[in-house]
Amino acid sequence: MQNSPEKKRNEKIYELPVIETKHSGKIVSRVVSYTFGLLVFLALIILIVIFNVKIDVTINASGQLEPANLKIIYNPINGEIEKIFVKSGEAFKKGDLLVRFDTLKLFDQMDEMNRKLSMKIIDYEKLSNTIPYEKNRITFQAKKAEAQLLKAKANLRQKINDFFTGTDPDSLIRNYKKGTHISLDYALADIISAETEIENLDSEKKAVDLKNYELQSFMLEIEQLKKTIQRQREYINKAKLVAPYDGIMLTQNIENMEGSIVSEGSLLFEIGGDNFWKALLFVNEKDAYKIKIGDAVKIEVQAVKSDEDDLLLEGNIVNISGEPLKDKLAQQSSGNYGVEVEIKTAKTNEHLKKFKRGFSIEAKIIKEHDLIINVLLKNIKNLL
């Protein structure tokens, strides 16, 4: 029953046809060989690449653009800003006029000083001419007083000889009681008057000598006023502030400063050196320990980025903050460390003219540049 012709006929109905060619085995063998060979070739290429090609191991960071050599210009004088000749973000050259201060009050002060100086000079010349005249007058009167004294003494001796013959005049004068003899009293009065005049003239002479000190005082005041006027003139010259070097004006809204009153020594402008920039990056604390001073950095300035010409700047880390930066609002650690990068730029780079302070940047800190195999082995080691 099982081997009946009908059953065998039914089994043949469900059999798949088999195509047999004399080349089919060779084709399969070739395909397998080629596939295996291709895989071996690819494996060799991969091995060559990982053992010979180096790649950059980078850490991503963001930040902002800042001038590399930021300098401060302080107000040179006290006064009112009259005119500002440069705009925010504008480049200028050494010697360009930046700002002019109102000098009307300063000139008024100098005019008053010149008036005082003129008065002091007049007083000095008047006194210097008076002293010789006074000395000559005193000398003349002193001679006259000495003559009067001599005459009075002679008159006294004559009176003594007339009324007290044979008496020693000097002894009589020493012992004479005033008011006992009219003629002698007159003679003595003349002597006393002449002596008093001589003493008075001697005092005047000393007073005139003291005026030499007053003359010296005038001279010192004159010299001091001259120096003060010279300083005031130099001070006025500072009212026109010129650029001490080439740079870029970083202070914002400086046009609003016109008409404002400023104090000498207070901050006036922030100046950036022309064509010299640096990057201030913020690196997460998880990556901060991986970087070091001297690491290379590639920087992309977002504001000048374009599809046709992506600008990549190169630089090196020159400083890493020792403490995490603080969040200005929360007044607590932000979890980021400040990293300063010195950018290597050529002055011929046209993009530098477009740079502004505070431009956003994206950076890749190159932690190492090594063979792919070494990088793979280090990663595997770290995972283990």
Short mmCIF file of C-alpha atoms in Angstrom, two decimals:
data_model
loop_
_atom_site.label_atom_id
_atom_site.label_comp_id
_atom_site.label_asym_id
_atom_site.label_seq_id
_atom_site.Cartn_x
_atom_site.Cartn_y
_atom_site.Cartn_z
CA MET A 1 0.00 0.00 0.00
CA GLN A 2 2.77 2.37 0.91
CA ASN A 3 4.67 1.90 -2.32
CA SER A 4 1.70 2.18 -4.59
CA PRO A 5 2.16 3.90 -7.95
CA GLU A 6 -0.38 6.62 -6.99
CA LYS A 7 1.58 7.64 -3.89
CA LYS A 8 4.81 7.87 -5.82
CA ARG A 9 3.06 10.04 -8.38
CA ASN A 10 1.88 12.46 -5.67
CA GLU A 11 5.36 12.77 -4.18
CA LYS A 12 6.81 13.80 -7.54
CA ILE A 13 4.29 16.63 -7.82
CA TYR A 14 5.90 18.50 -4.78
CA GLU A 15 9.57 18.05 -5.66
CA LEU A 16 11.47 21.36 -6.56
CA PRO A 17 13.32 21.33 -9.82
CA VAL A 18 17.09 21.23 -9.55
CA ILE A 19 19.17 23.16 -12.09
CA GLU A 20 22.57 21.71 -12.45
CA THR A 21 25.41 23.31 -14.39
CA LYS A 22 28.98 22.35 -14.63
CA HIS A 23 30.11 25.95 -13.61
CA SER A 24 27.87 26.65 -10.57
CA GLY A 25 30.33 25.36 -7.97
CA LYS A 26 33.17 27.45 -9.33
CA ILE A 27 31.12 30.69 -9.27
CA VAL A 28 30.20 30.26 -5.61
CA SER A 29 33.80 29.53 -4.78
CA ARG A 30 34.97 32.66 -6.54
CA VAL A 31 32.41 34.87 -4.82
CA VAL A 32 33.42 33.54 -1.45
CA SER A 33 37.10 34.04 -2.30
CA TYR A 34 36.58 37.58 -3.54
CA THR A 35 34.47 38.50 -0.50
CA PHE A 36 37.05 37.07 1.87
CA GLY A 37 39.85 38.83 0.00
CA LEU A 38 37.97 42.13 0.14
CA LEU A 39 37.43 41.74 3.86
CA VAL A 40 41.11 40.95 4.35
CA PHE A 41 42.05 44.00 2.26
CA LEU A 42 39.71 46.24 4.25
CA ALA A 43 41.11 44.82 7.46
CA LEU A 44 44.63 45.58 6.28
CA ILE A 45 43.61 49.13 5.35
CA ILE A 46 42.02 49.62 8.77
CA LEU A 47 45.12 48.25 10.47
CA ILE A 48 47.37 50.51 8.42
CA VAL A 49 45.20 53.51 9.28
CA ILE A 50 44.95 52.87 13.01
CA PHE A 51 48.69 52.16 13.26
CA ASN A 52 49.85 55.09 11.12
CA VAL A 53 47.23 57.85 11.21
CA LYS A 54 47.08 60.32 14.09
CA ILE A 55 43.92 62.00 15.32
CA ASP A 56 43.14 64.88 17.69
CA VAL A 57 41.60 64.12 21.05
CA THR A 58 39.64 67.28 21.81
CA ILE A 59 37.59 68.90 24.55
CA ASN A 60 34.77 71.20 23.48
CA ALA A 61 34.41 74.64 25.06
CA SER A 62 32.66 77.93 24.39
CA GLY A 63 33.50 81.49 25.29
CA GLN A 64 33.96 84.97 23.93
CA LEU A 65 36.46 87.10 22.07
CA GLU A 66 38.47 89.73 23.98
CA PRO A 67 41.30 92.10 23.05
CA ALA A 68 44.67 90.62 23.97
CA ASN A 69 46.25 93.81 25.27
CA LEU A 70 43.43 95.72 26.93
CA LYS A 71 44.54 99.14 28.13
CA ILE A 72 42.83 101.81 30.18
CA ILE A 73 42.88 105.55 29.48
CA TYR A 74 42.10 107.70 32.51
CA ASN A 75 40.73 111.24 32.61
CA PRO A 76 43.71 113.60 32.43
CA ILE A 77 41.93 116.56 34.08
CA ASN A 78 38.90 117.61 36.08
CA GLY A 79 36.27 119.15 33.86
CA GLU A 80 33.55 118.77 31.29
CA ILE A 81 33.88 116.64 28.16
CA GLU A 82 33.19 118.99 25.25
CA LYS A 83 33.64 116.71 22.22
CA ILE A 84 34.46 113.04 21.50
CA PHE A 85 36.04 112.32 18.11
CA VAL A 86 35.92 108.50 18.00
CA LYS A 87 33.04 106.01 18.02
CA SER A 88 32.62 102.72 19.86
CA GLY A 89 34.31 99.87 17.98
CA GLU A 90 36.19 102.29 15.73
CA ALA A 91 39.91 101.84 15.04
CA PHE A 92 42.27 104.80 15.41
CA LYS A 93 45.95 105.59 14.97
CA LYS A 94 48.54 106.92 17.38
CA GLY A 95 48.25 110.70 17.57
CA ASP A 96 44.57 110.87 16.56
CA LEU A 97 42.46 113.29 18.63
CA LEU A 98 40.14 111.25 20.88
CA VAL A 99 38.47 113.81 23.15
CA ARG A 100 38.50 117.53 23.92
CA PHE A 101 37.58 119.01 27.31
CA ASP A 102 36.01 122.40 27.99
CA THR A 103 38.86 124.78 28.91
CA LEU A 104 36.98 128.06 29.52
CA LYS A 105 37.16 127.75 33.30
CA LEU A 106 40.80 126.67 33.11
CA PHE A 107 41.73 129.76 31.09
CA ASP A 108 39.85 131.97 33.56
CA GLN A 109 41.89 130.45 36.37
CA MET A 110 45.13 131.05 34.49
CA ASP A 111 44.14 134.69 33.80
CA GLU A 112 43.61 135.20 37.54
CA MET A 113 47.02 133.67 38.24
CA ASN A 114 48.65 135.99 35.69
CA ARG A 115 46.97 138.99 37.35
CA LYS A 116 48.32 137.95 40.74
CA LEU A 117 51.74 137.45 39.22
CA SER A 118 51.72 140.95 37.73
CA MET A 119 50.74 142.46 41.09
CA LYS A 120 53.51 140.57 42.87
CA ILE A 121 56.07 141.72 40.32
CA ILE A 122 54.95 145.34 40.79
CA ASP A 123 55.21 145.02 44.58
CA TYR A 124 58.63 143.44 44.26
CA GLU A 125 59.97 146.16 41.96
CA LYS A 126 58.48 148.88 44.14
CA LEU A 127 60.07 147.46 47.26
CA SER A 128 63.40 146.77 45.58
CA ASN A 129 63.56 150.42 44.43
CA THR A 130 62.43 151.77 47.82
CA ILE A 131 65.10 150.02 49.89
CA PRO A 132 68.11 151.91 48.40
CA TYR A 133 66.24 155.21 48.71
CA GLU A 134 65.43 154.52 52.37
CA LYS A 135 69.03 153.59 53.09
CA ASN A 136 70.32 156.82 51.54
CA ARG A 137 67.80 158.89 53.48
CA ILE A 138 68.71 157.26 56.78
CA THR A 139 72.42 157.68 56.09
CA PHE A 140 71.92 161.40 55.37
CA GLN A 141 69.76 161.96 58.46
CA ALA A 142 72.20 159.98 60.62
CA LYS A 143 75.04 162.28 59.58
CA LYS A 144 72.84 165.26 60.34
CA ALA A 145 71.92 163.84 63.75
CA GLU A 146 75.59 163.19 64.57
CA ALA A 147 76.37 166.79 63.67
CA GLN A 148 73.58 167.99 65.92
CA LEU A 149 74.92 165.81 68.72
CA LEU A 150 78.41 167.16 68.26
CA LYS A 151 77.08 170.72 68.25
CA ALA A 152 74.98 170.10 71.38
CA LYS A 153 77.94 168.66 73.27
CA ALA A 154 80.07 171.62 72.29
CA ASN A 155 77.36 174.02 73.43
CA LEU A 156 77.15 172.21 76.78
CA ARG A 157 80.89 172.51 77.34
CA GLN A 158 80.69 176.18 76.46
CA LYS A 159 77.94 176.71 79.02
CA ILE A 160 79.93 174.90 81.69
CA ASN A 161 82.97 177.03 80.98
CA ASP A 162 80.82 180.20 81.13
CA PHE A 163 79.06 179.44 84.38
CA PHE A 164 81.33 176.94 86.17
CA THR A 165 84.87 178.06 85.45
CA GLY A 166 87.51 175.59 86.52
CA THR A 167 85.08 172.70 86.93
CA ASP A 168 85.67 169.37 85.16
CA PRO A 169 82.87 169.23 82.55
CA ASP A 170 82.59 165.42 82.56
CA SER A 171 82.34 165.31 86.35
CA LEU A 172 79.74 168.07 86.33
CA ILE A 173 77.61 166.33 83.71
CA ARG A 174 77.69 163.07 85.65
CA ASN A 175 76.63 164.73 88.88
CA TYR A 176 74.37 167.41 87.46
CA LYS A 177 70.78 167.44 88.70
CA LYS A 178 68.43 168.28 85.90
CA GLY A 179 66.35 171.42 86.36
CA THR A 180 68.85 173.30 88.51
CA HIS A 181 70.27 175.50 85.73
CA ILE A 182 68.31 176.74 82.71
CA SER A 183 71.21 177.14 80.30
CA LEU A 184 72.64 173.71 81.10
CA ASP A 185 69.17 172.16 80.78
CA TYR A 186 68.82 173.57 77.26
CA ALA A 187 72.23 172.26 76.31
CA LEU A 188 71.54 168.79 77.75
CA ALA A 189 68.16 168.67 75.98
CA ASP A 190 69.86 169.26 72.64
CA ILE A 191 72.27 166.42 73.38
CA ILE A 192 69.46 164.03 74.38
CA SER A 193 67.45 165.00 71.28
CA ALA A 194 70.41 164.34 68.97
CA GLU A 195 71.19 160.99 70.62
CA THR A 196 67.53 159.96 70.37
CA GLU A 197 67.48 160.86 66.68
CA ILE A 198 70.59 158.73 66.09
CA GLU A 199 69.01 155.76 67.91
CA ASN A 200 65.79 156.21 65.95
CA LEU A 201 67.67 156.28 62.64
CA ASP A 202 69.57 153.16 63.66
CA SER A 203 66.23 151.39 64.24
CA GLU A 204 65.00 152.56 60.85
CA LYS A 205 68.14 151.22 59.24
CA LYS A 206 67.51 147.80 60.80
CA ALA A 207 63.88 147.94 59.62
CA VAL A 208 65.03 148.63 56.07
CA ASP A 209 67.44 145.68 56.29
CA LEU A 210 64.50 143.50 57.31
CA LYS A 211 62.72 144.53 54.13
CA ASN A 212 65.28 142.45 52.24
CA TYR A 213 63.59 139.39 53.72
CA GLU A 214 60.24 140.70 52.48
CA LEU A 215 61.86 141.17 49.07
CA GLN A 216 63.00 137.53 49.12
CA SER A 217 59.48 136.49 50.11
CA PHE A 218 58.08 138.35 47.10
CA MET A 219 60.60 136.61 44.87
CA LEU A 220 59.59 133.18 46.17
CA GLU A 221 55.91 133.97 45.63
CA ILE A 222 56.66 135.14 42.09
CA GLU A 223 58.58 131.96 41.29
CA GLN A 224 55.80 129.85 42.78
CA LEU A 225 53.16 131.65 40.70
CA LYS A 226 55.23 131.17 37.56
CA LYS A 227 55.44 127.43 38.25
CA THR A 228 51.71 127.27 38.97
CA ILE A 229 50.94 129.05 35.71
CA GLN A 230 53.24 126.67 33.84
CA ARG A 231 51.47 123.68 35.40
CA GLN A 232 48.12 125.22 34.49
CA ARG A 233 49.30 125.66 30.91
CA GLU A 234 50.38 122.01 30.81
CA TYR A 235 47.05 121.06 32.39
CA ILE A 236 45.20 122.93 29.65
CA ASN A 237 47.28 121.12 27.04
CA LYS A 238 45.90 117.86 28.45
CA ALA A 239 42.42 119.07 27.56
CA LYS A 240 43.08 117.68 24.08
CA LEU A 241 43.61 113.96 24.56
CA VAL A 242 45.33 112.19 21.65
CA ALA A 243 45.73 108.45 21.19
CA PRO A 244 48.98 107.18 22.73
CA TYR A 245 49.02 104.17 20.37
CA ASP A 246 47.07 102.39 17.63
CA GLY A 247 43.96 100.68 18.91
CA ILE A 248 40.24 100.02 18.87
CA MET A 249 37.69 101.86 21.04
CA LEU A 250 36.02 99.27 23.26
CA THR A 251 33.97 101.54 25.53
CA GLN A 252 30.31 101.40 24.54
CA ASN A 253 28.02 104.40 23.96
CA ILE A 254 30.83 106.92 24.37
CA GLU A 255 28.85 109.52 22.42
CA ASN A 256 26.62 109.84 25.50
CA MET A 257 29.62 111.03 27.54
CA GLU A 258 29.70 114.44 25.85
CA GLY A 259 28.74 117.16 28.33
CA SER A 260 29.44 115.00 31.39
CA ILE A 261 31.63 116.18 34.27
CA VAL A 262 34.61 113.91 35.00
CA SER A 263 37.27 113.72 37.69
CA GLU A 264 40.98 113.52 37.07
CA GLY A 265 42.23 109.95 37.34
CA SER A 266 38.84 108.29 36.80
CA LEU A 267 38.35 105.72 34.03
CA LEU A 268 37.66 107.30 30.63
CA PHE A 269 38.12 104.69 27.88
CA GLU A 270 38.98 101.03 27.43
CA ILE A 271 41.28 100.52 24.46
CA GLY A 272 42.11 97.28 22.68
CA GLY A 273 45.32 96.78 20.75
CA ASP A 274 44.67 96.72 17.01
CA ASN A 275 44.62 93.18 15.50
CA PHE A 276 45.50 91.37 18.73
CA TRP A 277 42.84 89.17 20.31
CA LYS A 278 42.46 86.43 22.89
CA ALA A 279 39.76 83.92 23.73
CA LEU A 280 38.17 83.52 27.15
CA LEU A 281 36.79 79.99 27.36
CA PHE A 282 34.58 78.29 29.91
CA VAL A 283 35.55 74.66 30.50
CA ASN A 284 33.42 72.28 32.54
CA GLU A 285 34.98 71.05 35.76
CA LYS A 286 34.77 67.46 34.43
CA ASP A 287 37.22 68.40 31.69
CA ALA A 288 39.24 71.12 33.42
CA TYR A 289 41.69 68.69 35.00
CA LYS A 290 42.48 67.20 31.58
CA ILE A 291 43.91 70.39 30.10
CA LYS A 292 47.14 72.27 30.77
CA ILE A 293 48.90 75.48 29.81
CA GLY A 294 50.36 75.21 26.32
CA ASP A 295 47.62 72.96 24.89
CA ALA A 296 46.70 73.88 21.31
CA VAL A 297 43.22 75.23 20.60
CA LYS A 298 41.19 75.63 17.44
CA ILE A 299 38.64 78.43 17.58
CA GLU A 300 35.62 79.26 15.46
CA VAL A 301 34.22 82.81 15.69
CA GLN A 302 30.47 82.50 15.24
CA ALA A 303 29.88 86.07 14.02
CA VAL A 304 32.17 85.70 10.99
CA LYS A 305 31.26 82.11 10.19
CA SER A 306 30.02 81.44 6.67
CA ASP A 307 29.32 78.38 4.53
CA GLU A 308 31.91 79.43 1.99
CA ASP A 309 34.68 80.41 4.33
CA ASP A 310 34.67 78.96 7.83
CA LEU A 311 37.23 80.84 9.90
CA LEU A 312 39.27 78.65 12.23
CA LEU A 313 41.82 80.40 14.42
CA GLU A 314 44.64 78.65 16.20
CA GLY A 315 45.97 79.41 19.65
CA ASN A 316 47.44 78.05 22.87
CA ILE A 317 46.27 78.06 26.47
CA VAL A 318 48.21 80.63 28.50
CA ASN A 319 46.23 80.62 31.75
CA ILE A 320 43.77 78.44 33.65
CA SER A 321 41.84 79.81 36.62
CA GLY A 322 42.66 78.18 39.93
CA GLU A 323 39.05 78.32 41.14
CA PRO A 324 35.71 77.76 39.42
CA LEU A 325 33.94 80.85 38.16
CA LYS A 326 30.99 82.15 40.16
CA ASP A 327 27.52 82.51 38.77
CA LYS A 328 26.81 86.26 38.87
CA LEU A 329 23.14 85.77 39.73
CA ALA A 330 23.32 82.86 42.15
CA GLN A 331 26.67 83.96 43.62
CA GLN A 332 27.84 80.37 43.71
CA SER A 333 30.13 78.14 41.69
CA SER A 334 29.09 77.77 38.06
CA GLY A 335 31.01 74.52 37.63
CA ASN A 336 33.14 76.09 34.91
CA TYR A 337 36.78 77.17 34.92
CA GLY A 338 38.08 80.17 33.02
CA VAL A 339 40.69 79.41 30.36
CA GLU A 340 42.60 82.16 28.55
CA VAL A 341 43.84 81.41 25.04
CA GLU A 342 46.36 83.47 23.10
CA ILE A 343 45.21 83.57 19.48
CA LYS A 344 47.78 83.38 16.72
CA THR A 345 46.67 85.87 14.06
CA ALA A 346 48.35 87.65 11.19
CA LYS A 347 47.74 91.38 10.80
CA THR A 348 46.97 90.74 7.13
CA ASN A 349 43.94 88.65 8.07
CA GLU A 350 40.94 90.59 6.78
CA HIS A 351 38.63 88.92 9.32
CA LEU A 352 40.38 90.78 12.15
CA LYS A 353 38.75 94.01 11.03
CA LYS A 354 35.34 92.41 11.66
CA PHE A 355 36.11 91.26 15.18
CA LYS A 356 34.31 92.89 18.08
CA ARG A 357 34.74 92.49 21.80
CA GLY A 358 32.40 89.83 23.19
CA PHE A 359 31.88 87.84 19.95
CA SER A 360 30.76 84.27 20.78
CA ILE A 361 33.23 81.52 19.96
CA GLU A 362 33.29 77.73 19.91
CA ALA A 363 36.58 76.00 20.59
CA LYS A 364 38.17 72.59 20.54
CA ILE A 365 41.02 72.12 22.98
CA ILE A 366 43.44 69.57 21.57
CA LYS A 367 44.31 67.41 24.55
CA GLU A 368 46.56 65.12 22.54
CA HIS A 369 47.51 64.24 18.97
CA ASP A 370 48.28 60.52 18.79
CA LEU A 371 47.92 57.36 16.69
CA ILE A 372 44.42 55.93 16.47
CA ILE A 373 45.61 52.65 17.98
CA ASN A 374 47.03 54.42 21.01
CA VAL A 375 43.82 56.37 21.51
CA LEU A 376 41.76 53.16 21.24
CA LEU A 377 43.98 51.34 23.73
CA LYS A 378 43.77 54.24 26.22
CA ASN A 379 39.96 54.32 25.94
CA ILE A 380 39.74 50.56 26.43
CA LYS A 381 42.04 50.85 29.43
CA ASN A 382 39.89 53.59 30.92
CA LEU A 383 36.74 51.49 30.41
CA LEU A 384 38.35 48.55 32.17
#
